[in-house]
Amino acid sequence: MLAAGKGKRLRSSIPKVLHPVCGRPLLWHVLQTARAARPTKIVIVVGHGADDVREAVASWGITPKPVFVEQAEQLGTGHAVLAAAKAVGRVHDVLVANGDFDPARPEDIRALLRTHRRTDSAATVLTAEMNDPGGYGRVIREGRRLVAIRELADATPQERAIREGATNWAVCRRADLYRALPLVGRDNRQREYYLNDIYPILLGKGSRVSAVMGDTGGMIGANSRRGLASLERLLRTRINAAHMDAGVTLLDPTTTYIDAGVKIGSDTVVLPLTFLEGDTVIGRGCRIGPSTRLVDTRVADAAQVTFSVAEGALIGRGADVGPFARLRPGTVLAARVHVGSYVEIKASSIGRDTKVPHLSYVGDATVGRRANIGAATVTVNYDGYDKHRTVIGDDARIGSDTMLVAPVNVGKGGVTGAGSVITKDVPAGALAVERGEQRTVKGYRRRRDSEHRGS
Ligand code: UD1
Ligand code: CA
């Protein structure tokens, strides 16, 4: 995998191969796609941002564990593959790929390998037909035979008109690859060692070179921000199609944004303007959206989430969240919990069948089962220095507008009066009310109105 380039055209301080598409870095997509080849060894050529790339790859837990090769000076893709010679070792075939992701599908990679082996070729390249192959290498053929791949900078006007572009997915017999690479020169417009220049060399030695046309969705690679946006759209289309094929209903796939790696059970319905991100996992028969964002969140079967945002949360079976709820990291909702409008929950577990229906903040709390948290209840968890916990027992009824000043416990079945500021534990089954006696002034309004008229 060639991942040493800077990606000048992106104008970014982040290495190109770490730019995300559908929630995952380009290089992650390359590694996933390369699995189709069942590699026995993975070698990644790094240069620009090498430490960042190494660290990112390590966090993905790829097997076999990738080996890194440093290409100190980026003299071209041929130079990069040559730099990897020793790390590649004595394998039979080498699959080369761009780290900036030529969006082949796993089946394209399998077809590439099949053709390579069936035709006993020295090298086989994956190509794609496009309306506008932009800056990509053009596939030059004589009859059906591939004879060369020409970089745009070196192409004649006739060659530029060719609509077959070359990806950098290529499988080569290792022995032939490393015999040809040292013969590649840099006598071209960019003064670079092009990997693609091995093909005429191999053909000149009488070896066979093949090309397989794949489906790259009308594009290759992502060299600019515009390219990233196109790639995002292409991968989104593929991801959404795969979910629909697996039994998920997407009411409007064009406005449904699902990251690579998100899992969704069958018979779940995802409504428009919904973003499912990171390691989100959704069960069967759920209803998600519209206008919902779930990040690293697990949703059990038959739950509903609407017009809400959740991050790092667990939503139990049959739970019902929203509209307009916010679940922050560490929120655990058990089965059939109801969280209603304008409720924020953080680092708290809510027992099954409990309701938090309106306008509340629940933070650093443990709430039992079947409890009711009245409108506008707040767990006052922060004293300006530390966070403290609130514990609410099963079947408790917290009156509207209760301030629970933590640390504080409300026992099983405990009740608080509306508007109370609770600073002491409430024993099981007890009522705690904290508010001034009500003063009632009879005839007040009539008196005030007449005073006002008189002035
Ligand atoms: C390359 C191909 C082009 C093909 C296109 C497909 C060459 C010369 N051109 O063009 O024919 O159509 O990919 O996407 O191969 N890299 C290194 N070390 C280097 C140079 C590049 O590791 O010295 C890496 C880059 O990080 C990148 C990949 O190789 O991941 C391709 O390099 P890039 O400069 O993006 O090549 P393209 O112009 O896209
Ligand atoms: Ca590229």
Coordinates of C-alpha atoms and ligand atoms in Angstrom, one line a residue:
M1 CA 0.0 0.0 0.0
L2 CA 1.4 3.3 -1.1
A3 CA 0.8 5.9 1.6
A4 CA 3.8 8.1 1.6
G5 CA 2.5 11.0 -0.4
K6 CA 1.6 14.4 0.9
G7 CA -1.5 15.1 -1.0
K8 CA -0.6 18.6 -2.0
R9 CA -3.9 19.0 -3.9
L10 CA -5.9 18.6 -0.6
R11 CA -4.2 21.6 1.0
S12 CA -4.3 19.9 4.4
S13 CA -2.0 19.4 7.4
I14 CA -3.4 15.9 7.7
P15 CA -1.7 13.1 5.6
K16 CA -3.9 12.4 2.6
V17 CA -4.5 8.7 3.4
L18 CA -6.0 9.7 6.7
H19 CA -8.7 11.9 5.3
P20 CA -12.0 10.3 6.2
V21 CA -14.7 9.2 3.7
C22 CA -17.9 7.8 5.2
G23 CA -16.4 8.1 8.6
R24 CA -13.2 6.1 7.9
P25 CA -9.8 7.1 6.6
L26 CA -9.0 6.4 3.0
L27 CA -6.3 3.9 4.0
W28 CA -8.8 2.0 6.1
H29 CA -11.0 1.5 3.1
V30 CA -8.0 0.3 1.1
L31 CA -7.1 -2.2 3.8
Q32 CA -10.7 -3.5 3.9
T33 CA -10.9 -3.9 0.2
A34 CA -7.5 -5.6 0.1
R35 CA -8.9 -8.3 2.4
A36 CA -10.6 -9.7 -0.7
A37 CA -7.1 -10.9 -1.8
R38 CA -6.5 -12.7 1.5
P39 CA -3.0 -11.2 2.0
T40 CA -0.4 -13.2 3.9
K41 CA 1.5 -10.0 4.5
I42 CA 0.7 -6.3 4.4
V43 CA 3.4 -3.7 3.7
I44 CA 2.5 0.0 4.0
V45 CA 4.9 2.5 2.5
V46 CA 4.9 5.7 4.6
G47 CA 6.6 9.1 4.4
H48 CA 4.5 12.2 5.0
G49 CA 2.9 12.0 8.5
A50 CA 4.5 8.5 8.9
D51 CA 3.9 8.5 12.7
D52 CA 0.2 9.5 12.4
V53 CA -0.3 6.9 9.7
R54 CA 1.4 4.2 11.9
E55 CA -0.7 5.1 14.9
A56 CA -4.0 5.2 13.0
V57 CA -3.3 1.8 11.4
A58 CA -2.4 0.3 14.7
S59 CA -5.8 1.4 16.2
W60 CA -7.7 -0.5 13.5
G61 CA -6.5 -4.0 14.6
I62 CA -5.8 -5.2 11.1
T63 CA -4.6 -8.8 10.5
P64 CA -2.1 -9.8 9.4
K65 CA -0.4 -7.0 11.3
P66 CA 0.9 -4.4 8.7
V67 CA 4.6 -3.9 8.3
F68 CA 5.8 -0.3 7.7
V69 CA 8.5 0.8 5.3
E70 CA 9.8 4.4 5.3
Q71 CA 10.1 6.1 1.9
A72 CA 12.1 9.2 3.0
E73 CA 11.9 11.0 -0.3
Q74 CA 8.8 10.5 -2.4
L75 CA 10.2 10.0 -5.9
G76 CA 7.1 8.3 -7.3
T77 CA 4.9 5.2 -7.1
G78 CA 7.5 3.0 -8.7
H79 CA 10.1 4.2 -6.2
A80 CA 7.7 3.5 -3.4
V81 CA 7.1 -0.1 -4.5
L82 CA 10.8 -0.6 -4.8
A83 CA 11.4 0.7 -1.3
A84 CA 9.1 -2.1 -0.1
A85 CA 11.1 -4.9 -1.8
K86 CA 12.8 -6.3 1.4
A87 CA 9.7 -6.1 3.5
V88 CA 7.7 -7.9 0.8
G89 CA 10.1 -10.8 1.0
R90 CA 9.8 -14.0 -1.0
V91 CA 6.1 -14.1 -1.7
H92 CA 4.8 -15.2 -5.1
D93 CA 2.4 -12.4 -6.0
V94 CA 2.3 -8.7 -4.8
L95 CA -1.0 -6.7 -4.9
V96 CA -0.2 -3.0 -5.1
A97 CA -2.7 -0.4 -4.1
N98 CA -2.9 3.4 -3.7
G99 CA -3.4 4.5 -0.1
D100 CA -5.7 7.2 -1.3
F101 CA -8.2 4.6 -2.3
D102 CA -9.1 3.8 -5.9
P103 CA -12.7 2.7 -5.0
A104 CA -12.7 -0.9 -6.3
R105 CA -15.1 -3.4 -4.8
P106 CA -13.9 -6.6 -3.2
E107 CA -15.3 -8.5 -6.2
D108 CA -13.1 -6.4 -8.5
I109 CA -10.1 -7.5 -6.5
R110 CA -11.1 -11.1 -6.7
A111 CA -11.7 -10.8 -10.5
L112 CA -8.2 -9.1 -10.8
L113 CA -6.5 -12.1 -9.0
R114 CA -8.6 -14.7 -11.0
T115 CA -7.6 -13.2 -14.3
H116 CA -4.0 -12.8 -13.2
R117 CA -3.7 -16.5 -12.3
R118 CA -5.8 -17.8 -15.2
T119 CA -3.7 -15.9 -17.8
D120 CA -0.5 -16.6 -16.0
S121 CA 0.4 -12.9 -16.4
A122 CA 3.5 -11.1 -15.0
A123 CA 1.2 -8.2 -14.1
T124 CA -2.5 -7.5 -14.2
V125 CA -4.0 -4.0 -13.7
L126 CA -7.5 -3.0 -12.7
T127 CA -8.9 -0.3 -15.0
A128 CA -12.2 1.5 -15.2
E129 CA -14.1 3.3 -17.9
M130 CA -15.1 6.9 -17.0
N131 CA -16.8 9.8 -18.7
D132 CA -13.9 12.0 -17.7
P133 CA -10.8 10.2 -16.4
G134 CA -9.5 13.6 -15.2
G135 CA -5.9 13.4 -14.1
Y136 CA -5.7 9.6 -14.1
G137 CA -3.3 7.5 -16.1
R138 CA -4.8 6.5 -19.5
V139 CA -4.8 2.9 -20.6
I140 CA -3.2 2.6 -24.0
R141 CA -4.2 -0.5 -25.9
E142 CA -3.3 -2.0 -29.2
G143 CA -6.3 -4.0 -30.2
R144 CA -7.4 -5.6 -26.9
R145 CA -3.9 -5.8 -25.4
L146 CA -2.7 -3.2 -22.9
V147 CA 0.6 -1.8 -24.0
A148 CA 1.2 1.1 -21.6
I149 CA -0.4 3.4 -19.1
R150 CA 0.3 7.1 -19.8
E151 CA 0.2 9.7 -17.1
L152 CA -1.9 12.7 -18.1
A153 CA 1.1 15.0 -18.0
D154 CA 2.9 12.9 -20.6
A155 CA -0.1 12.1 -22.8
T156 CA -0.7 13.3 -26.3
P157 CA -4.1 14.9 -27.1
Q158 CA -5.3 11.6 -28.6
E159 CA -4.2 9.7 -25.5
R160 CA -6.0 12.3 -23.3
A161 CA -9.2 11.5 -25.1
I162 CA -9.1 7.9 -23.9
R163 CA -11.8 7.1 -21.4
E164 CA -10.3 4.1 -19.8
G165 CA -8.4 5.1 -16.7
A166 CA -5.9 3.1 -14.7
T167 CA -6.3 2.4 -11.0
N168 CA -3.2 1.6 -9.1
W169 CA -4.6 -1.7 -8.0
A170 CA -2.3 -4.1 -9.8
V171 CA -1.2 -7.7 -9.0
C172 CA 2.3 -8.6 -10.1
R173 CA 4.5 -11.7 -9.9
R174 CA 7.0 -10.6 -7.3
A175 CA 10.0 -11.8 -9.2
D176 CA 8.9 -10.0 -12.4
L177 CA 7.9 -6.8 -10.5
Y178 CA 11.3 -6.5 -8.8
R179 CA 13.2 -7.3 -12.0
A180 CA 11.4 -4.6 -13.9
L181 CA 11.3 -1.8 -11.3
P182 CA 15.1 -1.1 -11.3
L183 CA 14.8 -0.5 -15.0
V184 CA 12.2 2.2 -14.7
G185 CA 13.6 5.7 -15.3
R186 CA 12.3 9.2 -14.5
D187 CA 12.5 10.6 -18.0
N188 CA 9.0 12.2 -17.8
R189 CA 7.2 15.5 -17.1
Q190 CA 7.1 14.9 -13.4
R191 CA 10.6 13.5 -13.0
E192 CA 9.1 10.6 -11.1
Y193 CA 9.6 6.8 -11.1
Y194 CA 6.2 5.6 -12.3
L195 CA 5.0 2.2 -11.2
N196 CA 3.1 2.1 -14.5
D197 CA 6.3 2.1 -16.5
I198 CA 6.9 -1.6 -15.6
Y199 CA 4.2 -2.7 -18.1
P200 CA 6.1 -1.8 -21.3
I201 CA 9.3 -3.2 -19.7
L202 CA 7.6 -6.5 -18.9
L203 CA 6.0 -6.7 -22.4
G204 CA 9.4 -6.0 -23.9
K205 CA 10.7 -9.1 -22.1
G206 CA 8.0 -11.1 -23.6
S207 CA 5.9 -11.4 -20.5
R208 CA 2.2 -11.2 -20.5
V209 CA 0.4 -8.1 -19.0
S210 CA -3.3 -8.2 -18.5
A211 CA -6.0 -5.6 -17.6
V212 CA -9.3 -6.2 -15.9
M213 CA -12.1 -3.6 -16.1
G214 CA -13.7 -3.0 -12.7
D215 CA -16.5 -0.9 -11.4
T216 CA -15.1 2.1 -9.6
G217 CA -18.3 4.1 -9.8
G218 CA -17.0 6.4 -12.5
M219 CA -14.1 7.6 -10.6
I220 CA -10.7 6.8 -9.2
G221 CA -8.8 8.0 -6.1
A222 CA -9.3 11.2 -4.3
N223 CA -6.7 13.8 -4.9
S224 CA -8.7 17.0 -4.0
R225 CA -11.5 18.0 -1.7
R226 CA -13.8 17.7 -4.6
G227 CA -12.6 14.2 -5.2
L228 CA -13.2 13.4 -1.5
A229 CA -16.8 14.6 -1.9
S230 CA -17.4 12.5 -5.0
L231 CA -15.9 9.5 -3.3
E232 CA -18.1 10.1 -0.2
R233 CA -21.1 10.1 -2.5
L234 CA -20.1 6.9 -4.2
L235 CA -19.3 5.0 -1.0
R236 CA -22.5 6.2 0.6
T237 CA -24.5 4.9 -2.4
R238 CA -22.8 1.5 -2.0
I239 CA -23.2 1.4 1.8
N240 CA -26.9 2.3 1.6
A241 CA -27.5 -0.3 -1.2
A242 CA -25.9 -3.0 0.9
H243 CA -28.1 -2.2 3.9
M244 CA -31.2 -2.2 1.7
D245 CA -30.2 -5.5 0.2
A246 CA -29.9 -6.9 3.8
G247 CA -33.5 -5.9 4.7
V248 CA -33.2 -2.3 6.0
T249 CA -35.7 0.3 4.8
L250 CA -34.2 3.6 3.9
L251 CA -37.0 6.0 3.2
D252 CA -34.7 8.3 1.2
P253 CA -31.2 6.9 0.7
T254 CA -29.9 10.2 -0.8
T255 CA -30.4 11.9 2.6
T256 CA -29.3 9.0 4.8
Y257 CA -25.7 9.1 5.9
I258 CA -24.3 5.8 7.2
D259 CA -20.6 5.3 8.0
A260 CA -18.7 2.4 6.8
G261 CA -18.8 -0.3 9.5
V262 CA -22.2 0.6 11.0
K263 CA -24.5 -2.5 11.5
I264 CA -28.3 -2.4 11.2
G265 CA -30.7 -5.3 11.7
S266 CA -33.4 -6.2 9.3
D267 CA -36.9 -4.5 9.3
T268 CA -35.4 -1.4 10.8
V269 CA -36.6 1.8 9.1
V270 CA -34.2 4.7 8.8
L271 CA -35.9 8.0 8.0
P272 CA -34.3 11.0 6.1
L273 CA -31.6 13.3 7.4
T274 CA -30.2 10.7 9.7
F275 CA -26.5 10.2 10.4
L276 CA -25.3 6.9 11.7
E277 CA -21.7 7.2 12.7
G278 CA -18.7 5.4 14.0
D279 CA -19.3 2.0 15.7
T280 CA -23.0 2.4 15.8
V281 CA -25.0 -0.9 15.9
I282 CA -28.8 -1.0 15.5
G283 CA -31.0 -3.9 16.1
R284 CA -34.0 -5.3 14.2
G285 CA -37.3 -3.6 13.8
C286 CA -36.2 -0.2 15.0
R287 CA -37.4 3.2 13.7
I288 CA -34.6 5.7 13.5
G289 CA -35.0 9.4 12.5
P290 CA -35.9 11.6 10.9
S291 CA -33.1 14.1 11.7
T292 CA -31.2 11.9 14.1
R293 CA -27.5 11.5 14.7
L294 CA -26.2 8.4 16.4
V295 CA -22.4 8.2 17.1
D296 CA -20.9 5.0 18.6
T297 CA -24.3 4.1 19.9
R298 CA -26.0 0.7 20.3
V299 CA -29.7 0.4 19.8
A300 CA -31.5 -2.8 20.8
D301 CA -34.4 -4.3 18.8
A302 CA -37.7 -2.5 18.4
A303 CA -36.4 0.8 19.8
Q304 CA -37.4 4.2 18.3
V305 CA -35.2 7.3 18.2
T306 CA -36.5 10.5 16.6
F307 CA -35.1 14.0 16.1
S308 CA -32.4 13.2 18.6
V309 CA -28.6 13.1 19.1
A310 CA -26.8 10.2 20.9
E311 CA -23.1 9.6 21.4
G312 CA -21.6 6.6 23.2
A313 CA -25.1 5.6 24.4
L314 CA -26.9 2.2 24.9
I315 CA -30.6 2.3 24.1
G316 CA -32.5 -0.7 25.3
R317 CA -35.0 -3.0 23.6
G318 CA -38.3 -1.2 22.8
A319 CA -37.0 2.1 24.3
D320 CA -38.4 5.3 22.9
V321 CA -36.2 8.4 22.6
G322 CA -37.2 11.9 21.4
P323 CA -38.1 14.1 19.8
F324 CA -35.3 16.4 20.8
A325 CA -33.4 14.3 23.3
R326 CA -29.6 14.3 23.8
L327 CA -27.9 11.2 25.1
R328 CA -24.2 11.8 26.0
P329 CA -21.5 9.2 26.6
G330 CA -22.2 6.6 29.3
T331 CA -26.0 6.8 29.0
V332 CA -27.6 3.3 29.4
L333 CA -31.3 3.1 28.9
A334 CA -32.8 -0.3 29.8
A335 CA -35.7 -1.9 28.0
R336 CA -38.8 0.2 27.3
V337 CA -37.4 3.4 28.9
H338 CA -39.0 6.6 27.6
V339 CA -36.9 9.7 27.1
G340 CA -39.0 12.6 25.9
S341 CA -38.5 16.1 24.6
Y342 CA -35.6 18.4 25.7
V343 CA -34.0 15.8 28.0
E344 CA -30.3 15.5 28.3
I345 CA -28.7 12.4 29.9
K346 CA -25.1 11.8 30.6
A347 CA -23.2 8.9 32.4
S348 CA -26.4 7.5 33.8
S349 CA -28.2 4.3 33.8
I350 CA -32.0 4.3 33.6
G351 CA -33.8 1.2 34.7
R352 CA -36.5 -0.5 32.6
D353 CA -39.9 1.0 32.1
T354 CA -38.7 4.3 33.7
K355 CA -39.9 7.6 32.1
V356 CA -38.0 10.8 31.8
P357 CA -40.6 12.6 29.6
H358 CA -39.8 16.3 29.5
L359 CA -37.2 19.0 30.0
S360 CA -34.8 17.2 32.4
Y361 CA -31.1 16.9 33.0
V362 CA -29.9 13.6 34.4
G363 CA -26.2 13.3 34.9
D364 CA -24.1 10.9 36.9
A365 CA -27.2 9.1 38.1
T366 CA -28.5 5.6 38.7
V367 CA -32.2 5.4 38.3
G368 CA -34.2 2.2 39.1
R369 CA -37.1 0.6 37.3
R370 CA -40.6 2.0 36.7
A371 CA -39.7 5.4 38.1
N372 CA -41.1 8.6 36.8
I373 CA -38.9 11.7 36.6
G374 CA -41.1 14.7 36.5
A375 CA -40.8 17.5 34.0
A376 CA -37.8 19.8 34.5
T377 CA -36.0 17.7 37.1
V378 CA -32.3 18.3 37.4
T379 CA -29.6 16.2 39.0
V380 CA -27.4 18.9 40.4
N381 CA -24.2 16.9 39.9
Y382 CA -21.5 19.5 39.9
D383 CA -20.5 21.7 42.8
G384 CA -17.9 23.7 40.9
Y385 CA -15.1 21.2 41.8
D386 CA -16.3 17.6 41.6
K387 CA -19.1 15.6 40.1
H388 CA -21.4 13.7 42.5
R389 CA -23.8 10.8 42.0
T390 CA -27.6 10.7 42.4
V391 CA -29.3 7.4 43.1
I392 CA -33.0 7.0 42.5
G393 CA -34.7 3.7 43.6
D394 CA -37.3 1.6 41.8
D395 CA -40.8 3.0 41.5
A396 CA -39.7 6.5 42.7
R397 CA -41.8 9.5 41.7
I398 CA -39.7 12.7 41.3
G399 CA -42.0 15.7 41.3
S400 CA -41.7 18.3 38.5
D401 CA -38.9 20.8 38.9
T402 CA -37.1 18.8 41.6
M403 CA -33.4 19.8 42.1
L404 CA -31.6 16.7 43.3
V405 CA -28.4 18.1 44.8
A406 CA -25.9 15.3 44.6
P407 CA -24.6 13.3 46.3
V408 CA -28.2 12.2 47.2
N409 CA -30.3 9.1 47.3
V410 CA -34.0 8.7 46.8
G411 CA -35.1 5.3 48.2
K412 CA -37.4 2.8 46.6
G413 CA -40.9 4.2 46.0
G414 CA -39.7 7.6 47.4
V415 CA -41.6 10.7 46.3
T416 CA -40.4 14.4 46.0
G417 CA -42.8 17.3 46.0
A418 CA -42.8 19.5 42.9
G419 CA -40.3 22.4 43.1
S420 CA -38.3 20.9 45.9
V421 CA -34.5 21.3 46.3
I422 CA -33.5 17.9 47.7
T423 CA -30.3 18.0 49.7
K424 CA -30.8 15.1 52.0
D425 CA -31.5 11.4 51.3
V426 CA -35.1 10.4 51.0
P427 CA -35.9 7.1 52.7
A428 CA -37.8 4.4 50.8
G429 CA -41.5 5.2 50.5
A430 CA -41.1 8.7 52.1
L431 CA -42.2 12.0 50.7
A432 CA -39.8 14.9 50.8
V433 CA -41.0 18.4 50.1
E434 CA -38.9 21.5 50.4
R435 CA -40.7 24.7 49.7
G436 CA -42.0 27.7 51.6
E437 CA -45.6 27.7 53.0
Q438 CA -47.9 29.2 50.4
R439 CA -49.3 32.6 51.3
T440 CA -52.8 33.4 49.9
V441 CA -53.9 37.0 49.7
K442 CA -57.6 37.2 49.1
G443 CA -59.0 39.9 46.8
Y444 CA -55.5 40.9 45.8
R445 CA -56.2 41.3 42.1
R446 CA -59.2 43.5 42.4
R447 CA -57.3 45.8 44.9
R448 CA -54.3 46.1 42.6
D449 CA -56.4 46.8 39.6
S450 CA -58.3 49.6 41.3
E451 CA -55.1 51.1 42.7
H452 CA -53.8 51.2 39.1
R453 CA -56.9 52.9 37.7
G454 CA -56.8 55.5 40.5
S455 CA -53.2 56.6 39.6
Ligands
UD1_1 C1 -1.7 7.4 -9.7 C2 -1.2 6.8 -11.0 C3 -2.2 7.0 -12.0 C4 -3.5 6.4 -11.6 C5 -3.9 7.0 -10.3 C6 -5.1 6.2 -9.7 C7 1.3 6.8 -10.9 C8 2.5 7.5 -11.4 N1 0.1 7.3 -11.3 O1 -1.8 8.8 -9.9 O2 -1.8 6.4 -13.2 O3 -4.5 6.7 -12.6 O4 -2.9 6.8 -9.3 O5 -5.6 6.8 -8.6 O6 1.3 5.9 -10.2 N2 2.9 7.6 -3.2 C9 3.9 7.1 -2.4 N3 5.2 7.5 -2.7 C10 5.5 8.3 -3.8 C11 4.4 8.8 -4.6 C12 3.1 8.4 -4.3 O7 3.7 6.4 -1.4 O8 6.7 8.6 -4.0 C13 1.5 7.2 -2.9 C14 0.6 8.3 -2.5 O9 0.6 8.6 -1.1 C15 -0.7 7.8 -3.0 C16 -0.4 6.9 -4.2 O10 1.0 6.6 -4.0 O11 -1.5 7.1 -2.0 C17 -0.6 7.5 -5.5 O12 0.1 8.7 -5.6 P1 -0.6 10.0 -6.3 O13 0.4 11.0 -6.3 O14 -1.9 10.2 -5.6 O15 -0.8 9.5 -7.8 P2 -1.9 9.9 -8.8 O16 -1.5 11.2 -9.4 O17 -3.2 9.8 -8.1
CA2 CA -4.0 9.6 -6.2

